Coordinates of C-alpha atoms in Angstrom, one line a residue:
Chain A
M231 CA 13.6 -22.7 21.9
V232 CA 10.2 -23.9 19.9
P233 CA 11.5 -24.6 16.3
V234 CA 10.2 -22.5 13.6
S235 CA 8.3 -25.2 12.1
Y236 CA 5.9 -25.4 14.8
Y237 CA 4.8 -21.9 14.2
L238 CA 4.1 -22.8 10.5
V239 CA 1.9 -25.8 11.3
V240 CA 0.0 -23.7 13.6
S241 CA -0.5 -21.1 11.2
A242 CA -1.4 -23.9 8.4
I243 CA -4.0 -25.4 11.0
L244 CA -5.5 -21.8 11.9
F245 CA -5.7 -21.0 8.1
I246 CA -7.6 -24.3 7.5
I247 CA -10.0 -23.6 10.3
G248 CA -10.6 -20.2 8.9
M249 CA -11.1 -21.6 5.3
I250 CA -13.5 -24.3 6.7
G251 CA -15.6 -21.5 8.5
V252 CA -15.9 -19.5 5.2
L253 CA -17.2 -22.5 3.4
T254 CA -19.4 -24.1 5.9
R255 CA -21.0 -21.0 7.9
R256 CA -24.1 -19.2 6.5
N257 CA -23.9 -16.3 8.5
A258 CA -22.1 -13.2 6.8
I259 CA -20.7 -12.1 10.0
I260 CA -19.1 -15.5 11.0
I261 CA -17.9 -15.9 7.5
F262 CA -16.3 -12.4 8.1
M263 CA -14.6 -13.7 11.3
S264 CA -13.6 -16.6 9.7
V265 CA -11.7 -14.5 7.0
E266 CA -10.0 -12.5 9.7
L267 CA -8.8 -15.7 11.3
M268 CA -7.3 -16.7 7.8
L269 CA -5.6 -13.2 7.7
N270 CA -4.0 -13.8 11.1
A271 CA -2.8 -17.1 10.4
V272 CA -0.6 -15.6 7.6
N273 CA 0.6 -13.0 9.9
L274 CA 1.9 -15.8 12.0
S275 CA 3.6 -17.2 9.0
F276 CA 5.1 -14.0 8.3
V277 CA 6.6 -13.5 11.6
A278 CA 8.0 -17.0 11.7
F279 CA 9.7 -16.8 8.4
S280 CA 11.1 -13.3 9.7
N281 CA 12.3 -15.1 12.5
L282 CA 13.7 -17.9 10.1
W283 CA 15.6 -15.2 7.8
G284 CA 16.7 -13.1 10.4
N285 CA 15.3 -10.0 8.5
L286 CA 12.3 -7.6 9.4
T287 CA 10.5 -7.7 6.0
G288 CA 8.1 -10.1 7.3
Q289 CA 7.2 -8.4 10.4
V290 CA 6.8 -5.0 8.5
F291 CA 4.2 -6.8 6.3
V292 CA 2.2 -8.0 9.3
F293 CA 1.6 -4.4 10.1
M294 CA 0.5 -3.7 6.5
V295 CA -2.0 -6.8 7.0
M296 CA -3.4 -5.3 10.0
T297 CA -4.1 -1.9 8.6
V298 CA -5.6 -3.3 5.5
A299 CA -7.8 -6.0 7.7
A300 CA -9.0 -2.8 9.8
A301 CA -10.1 -0.9 6.6
E302 CA -11.8 -4.1 5.3
V303 CA -13.6 -4.5 8.7
G304 CA -14.9 -1.0 8.2
V305 CA -16.3 -1.7 4.8
G306 CA -17.5 -5.0 5.7
L307 CA -19.4 -4.2 8.5
A308 CA -21.1 -1.3 6.7
L309 CA -22.1 -3.5 4.0
I310 CA -23.7 -6.0 6.4
I311 CA -25.2 -3.4 8.1
A312 CA -26.8 -2.0 5.2
I313 CA -27.9 -5.4 3.8
F314 CA -29.1 -6.1 7.4
R315 CA -31.6 -3.1 7.2
M316 CA -33.0 -4.0 4.0
K317 CA -33.5 -7.7 4.5
E318 CA -33.4 -8.3 8.2
T319 CA -31.0 -11.2 8.0
T320 CA -27.4 -11.8 7.4
D321 CA -28.0 -15.3 6.2
I322 CA -26.1 -15.6 2.6
N323 CA -28.5 -18.2 1.9
R324 CA -31.0 -15.7 1.3
M325 CA -29.0 -13.4 -0.8
N326 CA -30.4 -15.3 -4.1
L327 CA -31.6 -12.3 -6.1
M328 CA -29.5 -13.5 -8.9
K329 CA -28.3 -16.9 -9.8
G330 CA -24.8 -17.7 -10.6
Chain B
M97 CA 13.0 14.4 -13.8
D98 CA 16.0 13.3 -11.6
N99 CA 13.9 13.5 -8.2
T100 CA 12.6 9.9 -7.4
V101 CA 9.8 11.2 -5.5
F102 CA 8.0 12.1 -8.7
T103 CA 7.9 8.5 -9.9
L104 CA 4.4 8.5 -8.1
L105 CA 3.2 11.7 -9.4
P106 CA 0.3 10.2 -11.6
L107 CA -1.0 8.5 -8.4
M108 CA -0.5 11.8 -6.3
I109 CA -2.6 13.9 -8.7
L110 CA -5.4 11.2 -8.6
V111 CA -5.3 11.2 -4.6
G112 CA -5.0 14.8 -4.6
F113 CA -8.1 15.0 -6.9
S114 CA -10.2 12.8 -5.0
L115 CA -9.7 14.6 -1.8
L116 CA -10.7 17.8 -3.9
V117 CA -13.7 15.9 -4.9
L118 CA -14.7 15.1 -1.5
V119 CA -14.2 18.7 -0.1
A120 CA -16.0 20.3 -3.1
D121 CA -19.0 17.6 -2.4
M122 CA -19.8 19.5 0.8
M123 CA -20.2 23.1 -0.8
L124 CA -22.3 21.8 -3.6
A125 CA -26.2 21.6 -3.9
R126 CA -27.5 18.2 -4.8
E127 CA -28.2 19.4 -8.5
Q128 CA -24.7 20.8 -8.8
R129 CA -23.1 17.3 -7.9
P130 CA -22.3 16.0 -11.6
A131 CA -19.7 19.0 -11.8
L132 CA -17.8 16.8 -9.6
G133 CA -17.4 14.2 -12.1
I134 CA -16.0 17.1 -14.4
V135 CA -13.3 17.6 -11.8
A136 CA -12.6 13.9 -11.4
L137 CA -12.1 14.0 -15.2
I138 CA -9.7 16.8 -15.1
G139 CA -7.8 14.9 -12.5
V140 CA -7.8 12.0 -14.8
I141 CA -6.3 14.0 -17.8
V142 CA -3.7 15.7 -15.7
S143 CA -2.5 12.4 -14.3
L144 CA -2.5 11.3 -18.1
I145 CA -0.3 14.2 -18.9
S146 CA 2.1 13.6 -16.1
C147 CA 2.7 9.9 -17.2
S148 CA 4.1 11.4 -20.7
W149 CA 6.7 13.4 -18.6
L150 CA 7.6 10.2 -16.7
W151 CA 7.9 8.2 -20.1
N152 CA 11.3 9.0 -21.1
A153 CA 13.2 8.2 -17.8
P154 CA 12.2 4.8 -16.4
Q155 CA 13.4 4.5 -12.8
T156 CA 12.8 2.6 -9.7
A157 CA 12.3 4.5 -6.6
W158 CA 11.3 4.5 -2.8
S159 CA 13.6 2.0 -1.8
D160 CA 13.1 -0.1 -5.0
M161 CA 9.2 -0.6 -4.0
I162 CA 7.9 1.3 -7.0
V163 CA 9.0 1.2 -10.7
S164 CA 8.1 3.5 -13.5
D165 CA 8.9 1.5 -16.4
H166 CA 7.0 1.4 -19.7
F167 CA 5.0 -1.6 -18.7
A168 CA 3.7 0.3 -15.5
L169 CA 3.3 3.8 -17.4
F170 CA 1.2 1.9 -20.2
S171 CA -0.9 0.4 -17.7
Y172 CA -1.5 3.7 -16.2
I173 CA -2.9 4.8 -19.5
I174 CA -5.3 2.0 -19.8
F175 CA -6.3 2.7 -16.2
L176 CA -6.9 6.1 -16.7
V177 CA -8.4 5.6 -20.0
S178 CA -11.2 3.3 -18.6
T179 CA -11.5 5.5 -15.5
G180 CA -12.3 8.7 -17.7
L181 CA -14.7 6.8 -19.7
T182 CA -16.5 5.3 -16.9
L183 CA -16.6 8.8 -15.4
L184 CA -18.2 10.2 -18.6
L185 CA -20.7 7.6 -18.4
S186 CA -21.8 8.0 -14.9
M187 CA -22.5 11.8 -14.6
R188 CA -26.1 11.3 -16.0
Y189 CA -26.4 7.7 -14.8
L190 CA -26.0 8.5 -11.2
S191 CA -28.7 11.3 -11.4
E192 CA -31.2 8.6 -13.0
E193 CA -30.7 6.2 -10.7
D194 CA -30.7 8.7 -7.7
I195 CA -27.3 7.8 -6.4
Q196 CA -25.7 11.0 -7.5
F197 CA -23.0 11.3 -4.5
G198 CA -19.5 13.0 -4.6
E199 CA -18.1 9.9 -2.9
Y200 CA -18.9 7.8 -6.0
Y201 CA -16.0 10.1 -8.1
A202 CA -13.7 10.2 -5.3
L203 CA -13.8 6.4 -4.9
L204 CA -13.5 5.8 -8.5
L205 CA -10.2 8.1 -8.5
L206 CA -8.9 6.2 -5.5
A207 CA -9.6 3.0 -7.1
A208 CA -7.5 4.0 -10.1
T209 CA -4.7 4.9 -7.7
G210 CA -4.8 1.2 -6.2
A211 CA -4.5 0.0 -9.9
M212 CA -1.8 2.1 -10.8
L213 CA 0.0 1.0 -7.4
M214 CA -0.4 -2.7 -8.3
A215 CA 0.8 -2.1 -11.8
S216 CA 4.0 -0.3 -10.7
G217 CA 4.8 -2.2 -7.7
L218 CA 8.3 -3.9 -7.5
D219 CA 7.7 -5.3 -4.1
L220 CA 4.8 -7.6 -3.2
M221 CA 4.0 -5.3 -0.3
T222 CA 3.3 -2.6 -2.7
I223 CA 1.3 -4.9 -4.9
F224 CA -0.8 -6.1 -1.8
I225 CA -1.7 -2.5 -0.9
G226 CA -2.5 -1.4 -4.3
L227 CA -4.7 -4.5 -4.6
E228 CA -6.6 -3.7 -1.1
I229 CA -7.0 0.0 -2.2
L230 CA -8.7 -1.1 -5.3
S231 CA -10.4 -3.8 -3.8
I232 CA -11.9 -1.8 -1.1
S233 CA -13.0 1.1 -3.2
V234 CA -14.8 -1.4 -5.4
Y235 CA -16.6 -2.8 -2.6
I236 CA -18.1 0.5 -1.9
L237 CA -18.9 1.0 -5.4
A238 CA -20.5 -2.2 -6.4
G239 CA -23.0 -1.6 -3.3
F240 CA -23.0 2.5 -4.3
A241 CA -26.9 2.0 -4.9
R242 CA -27.8 1.3 -1.1
R243 CA -31.4 1.3 -1.4
N244 CA -31.2 -1.5 -4.2
E245 CA -31.2 -5.0 -3.0
R246 CA -29.4 -6.6 -6.0
S247 CA -26.6 -4.1 -5.8
L248 CA -26.2 -4.4 -2.1
E249 CA -26.3 -8.3 -2.6
S250 CA -23.6 -8.2 -5.2
A251 CA -21.6 -5.9 -2.9
L252 CA -21.7 -8.4 -0.2
K253 CA -21.0 -11.4 -2.4
Y254 CA -18.0 -9.5 -3.9
F255 CA -16.5 -8.5 -0.4
L256 CA -17.0 -11.9 1.2
L257 CA -15.4 -13.8 -1.8
G258 CA -12.7 -11.0 -2.3
A259 CA -11.6 -11.2 1.5
F260 CA -11.6 -14.8 1.0
A261 CA -9.2 -14.3 -2.1
T262 CA -7.3 -11.9 -0.2
G263 CA -6.4 -14.5 2.4
F264 CA -4.9 -16.8 -0.1
F265 CA -3.1 -14.2 -2.1
L266 CA -1.4 -13.3 1.2
Y267 CA -0.6 -16.9 2.3
G268 CA 0.9 -17.3 -1.2
I269 CA 3.1 -14.0 -0.5
A270 CA 4.2 -15.3 2.8
M271 CA 5.1 -18.9 1.1
V272 CA 7.2 -17.0 -1.3
Y273 CA 8.8 -14.8 1.3
G274 CA 9.3 -18.0 3.4
A275 CA 11.1 -19.6 0.4
T276 CA 13.3 -16.6 -0.8
G277 CA 13.5 -14.5 2.2
T278 CA 12.5 -11.4 0.2
T279 CA 9.5 -9.7 -1.2
N280 CA 11.2 -7.8 -3.8
I281 CA 10.2 -8.7 -7.2
K282 CA 13.9 -8.4 -8.7
V283 CA 15.5 -10.0 -5.8
I284 CA 12.9 -13.0 -5.8
S285 CA 13.8 -13.5 -9.5
Q286 CA 17.4 -13.6 -8.8
V287 CA 17.2 -16.1 -5.8
V288 CA 14.9 -18.2 -7.9
S289 CA 17.4 -18.3 -10.7
E290 CA 20.5 -18.9 -8.7
G291 CA 18.6 -21.6 -6.6
T292 CA 19.3 -20.5 -3.3
I293 CA 15.9 -20.8 -2.1
R294 CA 15.3 -22.3 1.4
S295 CA 12.5 -24.9 0.4
Q296 CA 11.4 -25.8 -3.2
S297 CA 7.9 -27.0 -1.8
F298 CA 7.3 -23.5 0.0
L299 CA 7.7 -21.8 -3.3
W300 CA 5.2 -24.1 -5.4
I301 CA 2.5 -23.7 -2.6
G302 CA 3.2 -20.0 -2.8
I303 CA 2.7 -20.1 -6.7
A304 CA -0.5 -22.2 -6.2
L305 CA -1.9 -19.9 -3.8
L306 CA -0.9 -16.7 -5.9
V307 CA -2.5 -18.0 -8.9
A308 CA -5.7 -18.4 -6.9
G309 CA -5.6 -14.9 -5.5
F310 CA -5.0 -13.5 -9.0
G311 CA -7.2 -15.7 -10.5
F312 CA -10.1 -14.5 -8.4
K313 CA -9.4 -11.0 -9.1
V314 CA -9.2 -11.2 -12.9
A315 CA -12.0 -14.1 -13.0
L316 CA -10.6 -17.0 -14.3
F317 CA -12.3 -20.6 -14.0
P318 CA -12.9 -21.9 -11.1
F319 CA -12.6 -18.9 -9.2
H320 CA -15.0 -16.9 -11.2
V321 CA -18.2 -17.7 -9.3
W322 CA -18.8 -14.1 -8.1
T323 CA -18.6 -12.5 -11.5
P324 CA -21.9 -12.7 -13.1
D325 CA -23.9 -12.0 -9.8
V326 CA -21.8 -8.8 -8.9
Y327 CA -21.6 -7.6 -12.7
E328 CA -25.2 -7.9 -13.0
G329 CA -26.2 -6.5 -9.7
A330 CA -23.4 -3.6 -9.5
P331 CA -24.4 -0.1 -11.2
T332 CA -23.9 -0.6 -14.8
S333 CA -21.2 2.2 -14.8
V334 CA -19.2 0.3 -12.0
T335 CA -19.5 -2.9 -13.9
A336 CA -17.9 -1.1 -17.1
F337 CA -15.1 -0.1 -14.4
M338 CA -14.8 -3.6 -13.0
S339 CA -14.6 -5.4 -16.4
T340 CA -11.8 -3.0 -17.7
A341 CA -9.7 -1.5 -15.1
V342 CA -10.2 -3.9 -12.4
K343 CA -9.4 -6.7 -14.7
A344 CA -6.4 -4.9 -16.3
A345 CA -4.9 -4.0 -12.7
G346 CA -5.2 -7.7 -12.0
F347 CA -3.5 -8.6 -15.1
A348 CA -0.7 -6.1 -14.8
A349 CA 0.2 -7.5 -11.2
F350 CA -0.1 -11.0 -12.5
G351 CA 2.1 -10.3 -15.4
R352 CA 4.7 -8.5 -13.0
V353 CA 4.7 -11.0 -10.4
F354 CA 4.8 -14.4 -13.0
L355 CA 6.8 -12.8 -15.8
S356 CA 9.4 -11.0 -13.5
A357 CA 9.6 -12.2 -10.3
L358 CA 8.7 -16.1 -11.3
Q359 CA 10.2 -16.0 -14.8
P360 CA 12.9 -18.5 -13.9
M361 CA 10.4 -21.1 -12.7
H362 CA 8.6 -20.6 -15.9
A363 CA 8.5 -24.3 -17.0
D364 CA 6.9 -25.1 -13.5
W365 CA 4.0 -23.0 -13.6
T366 CA 3.0 -23.0 -17.2
G367 CA 1.0 -26.3 -17.0
I368 CA -1.4 -25.1 -14.2
L369 CA -1.9 -21.7 -16.2
W370 CA -2.4 -23.6 -19.4
I371 CA -5.3 -25.8 -17.9
L372 CA -6.9 -22.9 -16.3
A373 CA -6.8 -20.9 -19.5
V374 CA -8.3 -23.7 -21.7
F375 CA -11.0 -24.0 -19.1
T376 CA -11.7 -20.4 -18.6
M377 CA -12.2 -19.6 -22.2
F378 CA -14.4 -22.7 -22.9
F379 CA -16.7 -22.0 -19.8
G380 CA -17.0 -18.4 -20.1
N381 CA -18.0 -18.8 -24.1
I382 CA -20.1 -21.7 -23.8
T383 CA -22.0 -20.2 -20.6
A384 CA -22.3 -17.0 -22.5
I385 CA -24.4 -18.5 -25.3
A386 CA -27.0 -19.4 -22.8
Q387 CA -27.5 -15.8 -21.3
R388 CA -30.6 -14.1 -22.3
S389 CA -29.6 -10.8 -20.6
V390 CA -26.9 -8.8 -22.6
K391 CA -25.5 -7.4 -19.1
R392 CA -24.8 -11.3 -17.9
M393 CA -23.8 -12.3 -21.3
L394 CA -21.0 -9.5 -21.2
A395 CA -20.2 -11.0 -17.7
Y396 CA -19.5 -14.5 -19.0
S397 CA -17.6 -12.9 -22.0
S398 CA -15.4 -11.2 -19.8
I399 CA -14.6 -14.4 -18.2
A400 CA -13.7 -15.8 -21.6
H401 CA -11.6 -12.8 -22.5
A402 CA -9.5 -13.5 -19.1
G403 CA -8.7 -16.9 -20.6
Y404 CA -7.3 -15.2 -23.8
M405 CA -5.4 -12.5 -21.6
L406 CA -3.9 -15.7 -19.5
I407 CA -2.4 -17.1 -22.7
A408 CA -0.2 -13.9 -23.2
I409 CA 1.1 -14.5 -19.5
I410 CA 1.8 -18.4 -20.2
A411 CA 3.8 -17.4 -23.5
G412 CA 6.2 -16.5 -20.9
D413 CA 8.6 -14.1 -22.9
A414 CA 8.8 -10.7 -20.7
N415 CA 8.7 -8.7 -23.8
L416 CA 6.5 -10.5 -26.2
S417 CA 3.7 -11.2 -23.7
S418 CA 3.7 -8.1 -21.8
G419 CA 3.5 -6.4 -25.0
S420 CA 0.5 -8.4 -26.3
L421 CA -1.3 -8.4 -22.9
L422 CA -1.0 -4.5 -22.7
F423 CA -2.5 -4.1 -26.2
Y424 CA -5.2 -6.5 -25.5
L425 CA -6.3 -4.9 -22.4
L426 CA -6.2 -1.2 -24.1
G427 CA -8.6 -2.3 -26.8
Y428 CA -10.9 -4.3 -24.4
A429 CA -11.1 -1.0 -22.2
F430 CA -12.3 0.8 -24.9
T431 CA -14.7 -1.9 -26.3
N432 CA -16.1 -2.8 -23.0
V433 CA -16.9 0.8 -21.4
A434 CA -18.7 1.4 -24.8
A435 CA -20.7 -1.8 -24.6
F436 CA -21.6 -1.2 -21.1
G437 CA -22.5 2.5 -22.0
I438 CA -25.1 1.2 -24.3
V439 CA -26.5 -1.1 -21.9
I440 CA -26.8 1.7 -19.5
Y441 CA -28.7 3.7 -22.1
L442 CA -30.9 1.2 -23.2
S443 CA -31.9 0.0 -19.3
R444 CA -34.7 2.1 -18.1
K445 CA -34.7 3.6 -14.9
G446 CA -34.6 1.1 -11.8
E447 CA -34.9 -1.8 -14.1
T448 CA -32.3 -4.6 -13.9
E449 CA -33.4 -7.2 -16.1
F450 CA -31.9 -6.4 -19.6
D451 CA -33.5 -8.7 -22.3
G452 CA -33.4 -9.1 -26.0
K453 CA -36.4 -6.6 -26.6
D454 CA -34.7 -3.4 -25.5
Y455 CA -32.3 -4.2 -28.4
A456 CA -34.8 -5.3 -30.9
G457 CA -34.8 -2.9 -33.8
L458 CA -32.2 -0.6 -32.6
A459 CA -31.0 -0.1 -35.9
I460 CA -34.2 1.5 -37.0
R461 CA -34.7 3.7 -33.7
H462 CA -31.1 4.5 -33.4
P463 CA -28.7 3.9 -36.3
W464 CA -25.8 5.2 -34.9
L465 CA -26.2 3.6 -31.4
A466 CA -26.6 0.4 -33.2
F467 CA -23.7 0.8 -35.2
V468 CA -21.5 1.5 -32.2
M469 CA -22.9 -1.6 -30.5
A470 CA -21.9 -3.7 -33.7
V471 CA -18.6 -2.3 -33.7
C472 CA -18.1 -3.4 -30.0
M473 CA -19.6 -6.9 -30.7
V474 CA -17.1 -7.3 -33.7
S475 CA -14.3 -6.4 -31.8
L476 CA -15.2 -8.6 -28.9
A477 CA -15.6 -11.5 -31.2
G478 CA -12.3 -10.7 -32.7
I479 CA -13.1 -9.7 -36.2
P480 CA -11.0 -7.4 -38.4
P481 CA -10.5 -4.4 -38.6
T482 CA -10.9 -3.9 -34.9
A483 CA -8.9 -3.5 -31.8
G484 CA -10.2 -7.2 -30.7
F485 CA -8.8 -8.8 -33.8
M486 CA -5.4 -7.3 -33.5
G487 CA -5.2 -8.0 -30.0
K488 CA -6.2 -11.6 -30.3
F489 CA -3.7 -11.7 -33.2
Y490 CA -0.7 -10.5 -30.9
I491 CA -1.5 -12.9 -27.9
F492 CA -1.8 -15.8 -30.2
S493 CA 1.3 -15.1 -32.2
A494 CA 3.2 -14.7 -28.9
A495 CA 1.8 -18.2 -28.0
I496 CA 2.9 -19.6 -31.3
K497 CA 6.3 -17.9 -31.1
A498 CA 6.9 -19.6 -27.4
K499 CA 5.9 -23.0 -29.2
F500 CA 2.4 -23.2 -27.3
Y501 CA 0.5 -24.4 -30.7
W502 CA -2.3 -26.2 -29.0
L503 CA -3.1 -23.2 -26.8
A504 CA -3.4 -21.0 -30.0
V505 CA -5.4 -23.5 -31.6
L506 CA -7.8 -23.8 -28.8
G507 CA -7.8 -20.0 -28.4
V508 CA -9.1 -19.5 -31.9
I509 CA -11.7 -22.2 -31.8
N510 CA -13.1 -20.3 -28.7
S511 CA -12.8 -17.1 -30.8
V512 CA -15.2 -19.0 -33.3
I513 CA -17.6 -20.0 -30.6
S514 CA -17.8 -16.5 -29.3
V515 CA -18.9 -15.1 -32.6
Y516 CA -22.3 -16.7 -32.2
Y517 CA -23.5 -14.9 -29.3
Y518 CA -21.9 -11.7 -30.1
L519 CA -23.5 -11.6 -33.7
R520 CA -26.7 -12.7 -32.1
V521 CA -26.9 -9.3 -30.6
I522 CA -26.1 -7.6 -34.0
F523 CA -29.0 -9.9 -35.5
V524 CA -31.5 -8.6 -33.0
M525 CA -30.8 -5.2 -33.6
Y526 CA -30.7 -5.3 -37.2
F527 CA -33.4 -7.7 -38.1
E528 CA -36.0 -7.7 -35.3
K529 CA -38.8 -5.3 -35.0
P530 CA -38.7 -2.7 -32.4
A531 CA -41.1 -3.2 -29.5
A532 CA -44.0 -0.7 -29.9
D533 CA -44.1 0.7 -26.5
Y534 CA -40.5 1.8 -26.3
V535 CA -39.8 5.4 -25.6
H536 CA -36.4 6.5 -26.0
G537 CA -34.7 9.1 -24.1
T538 CA -31.7 11.2 -25.4
L539 CA -27.9 10.6 -25.2
S540 CA -26.0 12.6 -22.5
L541 CA -23.2 14.6 -23.8
G542 CA -20.8 12.3 -21.8
M543 CA -22.0 9.1 -23.2
K544 CA -21.8 10.8 -27.0
I545 CA -18.0 11.4 -26.2
V546 CA -17.4 8.0 -24.6
L547 CA -19.2 6.3 -27.8
I548 CA -17.1 8.4 -30.3
L549 CA -13.8 8.0 -28.5
S550 CA -14.5 4.2 -28.1
V551 CA -15.1 3.9 -32.0
I552 CA -12.2 5.9 -32.9
G553 CA -10.0 3.6 -30.3
I554 CA -11.2 0.5 -31.7
F555 CA -10.5 1.3 -35.3
Q556 CA -7.3 2.9 -34.6
L557 CA -6.0 0.3 -32.8
G558 CA -7.4 -2.3 -35.3
T559 CA -6.1 -0.6 -38.5
V560 CA -2.7 0.9 -37.1
P561 CA -1.6 -1.2 -34.5
G562 CA 2.1 -0.4 -35.3
S563 CA 2.4 2.9 -33.4
V564 CA 1.1 1.6 -30.2
M565 CA 3.0 -1.8 -30.5
A566 CA 6.1 0.1 -31.3
L567 CA 5.6 1.9 -27.6
L568 CA 5.1 -1.1 -26.1
Q569 CA 8.1 -3.2 -27.6
N570 CA 10.5 -2.4 -25.0
S571 CA 7.8 -2.3 -22.2
M572 CA 10.0 -4.4 -20.1
M573 CA 13.0 -2.3 -20.1
V574 CA 13.8 -1.9 -16.5
F575 CA 11.1 -4.8 -15.8
Q576 CA 13.8 -7.4 -16.0

């Protein structure tokens, strides 16, 4: 059997890949995909820990995360479409009306 | 009430009314839509009344996922006050901005529901779901003026960074679960204090990630980058809601997790939060000085206030911290909604730049409005006899009682720095000549009610804080 720690390492690697994606890519849709990758990496951790502890809390949590992620996709893509209609771009470097 | 199903009554009422608003929206003509705001307001008031029913019987319910202790119920009151005041501000404002849609009111009620779920969650799962209900509603609200480029841009920034922060928050929960084998706040606290955790390093990583997740929601340095842009771009009524209810919800859940679940690790997490609080206060206050636009200044000031509120959590004593935190949040809700109300009134339609000239000579044109704005600024600066002063007093004295002397001193120094930019607004209103071309409108009834209630609230909390503090004294009764 594959030890649980392997799953945790894979999950951490996926999370970091997603994080790097968010920080380096400039297309709103790619950034959003990277965020989804981070959430799924967390799901993998939850399932691995659930197996480690032998209780189902982690697995139930994964369902919640997936549902919430789906709701987030609905809102996020709608926002990206609305902004694409106005600016004809999804490049976040062009979202610079206000300077932080 | 013996039936534990009703511990969620205030939330159920809000959800019911938000559905009612959506249905009624389809039957009403465009010009009748402001009436939906009244429907939503009735929902808020009914929900507020239901909180008083639950007050005397704190209990846990729904398989220990929900708790209705005084901490949760008082947080409900804060959210409902700020939602109600925001609704009153919005009705006229939405018509002026040409975004009078029923969904606005429904989303505002749903956002308040999410906030309440965060405050009453006794399980990290409930807190997470509450956080997401709140966040997703507010993402939409921030981009509600969908013909306005700034509003959309702010919504997209808020959404992308918010989803990113959700990732960290969730990973934090996963790590805490990995270390303790449970997501229940009470059980986590028990496991951590008994030391039967699987791995100390999982717990530390989990704490760090949770701080990042919460830090984003409440706008702590260095997770604040979204705040100024989103506050500036979003419709001003939504900004008023974000700076009060969303921040309060973030701190309520922050307090619940750190003062209850992770309380046994208090000595381990104070160091990192101490540094964050000091940086947040200095960053917010010093950057606010440089702002020309009042809306942006209020955004940076809200970052600084997050720093003061964090001091309450660092103090780490469940009763003292939660009492002073909630008192501060209530005072802040009254003050900030009124200040943003005046920003709404003084901004001309479609205009998004707010500079000093709209405020110049306000005391001559609108003596009462200038007075309310002055009261708000004095309260934000923390000068007696206002709510802001008493709030800071309680927070700093909690810090001193917990022997965080330097933190209290740095907090006081920051309050002194902040006086400069708050008093500058008062100076401009009272001592500069009004711009000749200014045409002023009339105050809507809703706005008048907001301003009157806020001034009463600010002075009430500032002069006779004892009654509210007495309510808060045992706010953590079931909490521990």
